[in-house]
């Protein structure tokens, strides 16, 4: 979600300096497969771009004009996933932040439907759907029951640096919409075990574990990163700290790496305290983490003995300006 196309590890230089991304999985994908350098998405917004993919239609024909909840009744529409499931007999799966209609007939994102919205069949045989970064932190639990990531965070306890316990969602809120350490977000409480993209990877592997044997399958893995808020765990922040990241075009000094401009104390694990927010370097940290997560999913498919008969596609719904020209 919001992956800038020239930050893919294949573009080593920018107009303002070298881009030192380490993306071994995408490097291998590009070497072994096809790298599309002139492809465009149909919309610069998350929801409409994904609706075009689901329906196989251009932007103007989907009835999804922006990121608001779908207002047009699509209950009688077909999707690519329905065609694969019903006509081609595929086991179709999805996990993560799909940005599709919430009230799917078989896999609603939420348990409650307060406005009595019509239900529709998106076309999935199995799905574990979750929200984006900000909505998970802000939306009320009662209204949005059943959403997978919020439910997961609410159900576990993590340790803070001082050894005290805190609910994982409270630590998450402290990092994404709170005041950091005062609100429970520190190097120990907010680690990759509860990071949103890592959660989606885990759900992808869970879906693969429970799919029926001997049947062709399709799976769409919808990572919420690197969409803002740009937040790195301490480990992720440390991994990019020693590299120099290029300035935005015509906007020098903007989105500087915060962990390079401040002095940080280190704990016994060598983690920077606390997790880091914003900065081009932390956008890069999210990308490199995604690269590793995608590799782990593909590695799992290989261990299942199915990689030789599997096509892997990596795509983004739209890009990110990263401060270029003042944006």
mmCIF file with all atom_site columns, C-alpha atoms in Angstrom, residues 42 46-59 62 78-81 98 100 218 220 222 313 315-317:
data_model
loop_
_atom_site.group_PDB
_atom_site.id
_atom_site.type_symbol
_atom_site.label_atom_id
_atom_site.label_alt_id
_atom_site.label_comp_id
_atom_site.label_asym_id
_atom_site.label_entity_id
_atom_site.label_seq_id
_atom_site.pdbx_PDB_ins_code
_atom_site.Cartn_x
_atom_site.Cartn_y
_atom_site.Cartn_z
_atom_site.occupancy
_atom_site.B_iso_or_equiv
_atom_site.pdbx_formal_charge
_atom_site.auth_seq_id
_atom_site.auth_comp_id
_atom_site.auth_asym_id
_atom_site.auth_atom_id
_atom_site.pdbx_PDB_model_num
ATOM 1  C CA . UNK A 1 42  ? -5.857  3.323   -12.573 1.00 0.00 ? 42  UNK A CA 1
ATOM 2  C CA . UNK A 1 46  ? -6.136  3.046   -2.326  1.00 0.00 ? 46  UNK A CA 1
ATOM 3  C CA . UNK A 1 47  ? -9.779  2.001   -2.525  1.00 0.00 ? 47  UNK A CA 1
ATOM 4  C CA . UNK A 1 48  ? -10.501 2.897   -6.162  1.00 0.00 ? 48  UNK A CA 1
ATOM 5  C CA . UNK A 1 49  ? -7.239  1.353   -7.366  1.00 0.00 ? 49  UNK A CA 1
ATOM 6  C CA . UNK A 1 50  ? -8.066  -1.928  -5.662  1.00 0.00 ? 50  UNK A CA 1
ATOM 7  C CA . UNK A 1 51  ? -11.689 -1.838  -6.852  1.00 0.00 ? 51  UNK A CA 1
ATOM 8  C CA . UNK A 1 52  ? -10.431 -1.584  -10.439 1.00 0.00 ? 52  UNK A CA 1
ATOM 9  C CA . UNK A 1 53  ? -8.329  -4.695  -9.829  1.00 0.00 ? 53  UNK A CA 1
ATOM 10 C CA . UNK A 1 54  ? -11.231 -6.584  -8.262  1.00 0.00 ? 54  UNK A CA 1
ATOM 11 C CA . UNK A 1 55  ? -13.774 -5.732  -10.954 1.00 0.00 ? 55  UNK A CA 1
ATOM 12 C CA . UNK A 1 56  ? -11.440 -5.657  -13.938 1.00 0.00 ? 56  UNK A CA 1
ATOM 13 C CA . UNK A 1 57  ? -12.742 -2.204  -14.852 1.00 0.00 ? 57  UNK A CA 1
ATOM 14 C CA . UNK A 1 58  ? -11.404 1.298   -15.397 1.00 0.00 ? 58  UNK A CA 1
ATOM 15 C CA . UNK A 1 59  ? -11.754 3.884   -12.637 1.00 0.00 ? 59  UNK A CA 1
ATOM 16 C CA . UNK A 1 62  ? -16.339 1.016   -10.848 1.00 0.00 ? 62  UNK A CA 1
ATOM 17 C CA . UNK A 1 78  ? -18.762 -10.109 -10.447 1.00 0.00 ? 78  UNK A CA 1
ATOM 18 C CA . UNK A 1 79  ? -15.090 -9.969  -9.462  1.00 0.00 ? 79  UNK A CA 1
ATOM 19 C CA . UNK A 1 80  ? -11.887 -11.542 -10.684 1.00 0.00 ? 80  UNK A CA 1
ATOM 20 C CA . UNK A 1 81  ? -11.909 -13.637 -7.504  1.00 0.00 ? 81  UNK A CA 1
ATOM 21 C CA . UNK A 1 98  ? -7.766  -5.223  1.066   1.00 0.00 ? 98  UNK A CA 1
ATOM 22 C CA . UNK A 1 100 ? -12.708 -3.749  -0.381  1.00 0.00 ? 100 UNK A CA 1
ATOM 23 C CA . UNK A 1 218 ? -4.979  -17.960 -5.602  1.00 0.00 ? 218 UNK A CA 1
ATOM 24 C CA . UNK A 1 220 ? -3.865  -11.937 -2.477  1.00 0.00 ? 220 UNK A CA 1
ATOM 25 C CA . UNK A 1 222 ? -2.530  -7.043  1.245   1.00 0.00 ? 222 UNK A CA 1
ATOM 26 C CA . UNK A 1 313 ? 3.207   -11.042 -8.604  1.00 0.00 ? 313 UNK A CA 1
ATOM 27 C CA . UNK A 1 315 ? 2.325   -4.802  -7.148  1.00 0.00 ? 315 UNK A CA 1
ATOM 28 C CA . UNK A 1 316 ? 1.369   -1.606  -5.332  1.00 0.00 ? 316 UNK A CA 1
ATOM 29 C CA . UNK A 1 317 ? -1.932  0.257   -5.365  1.00 0.00 ? 317 UNK A CA 1
#
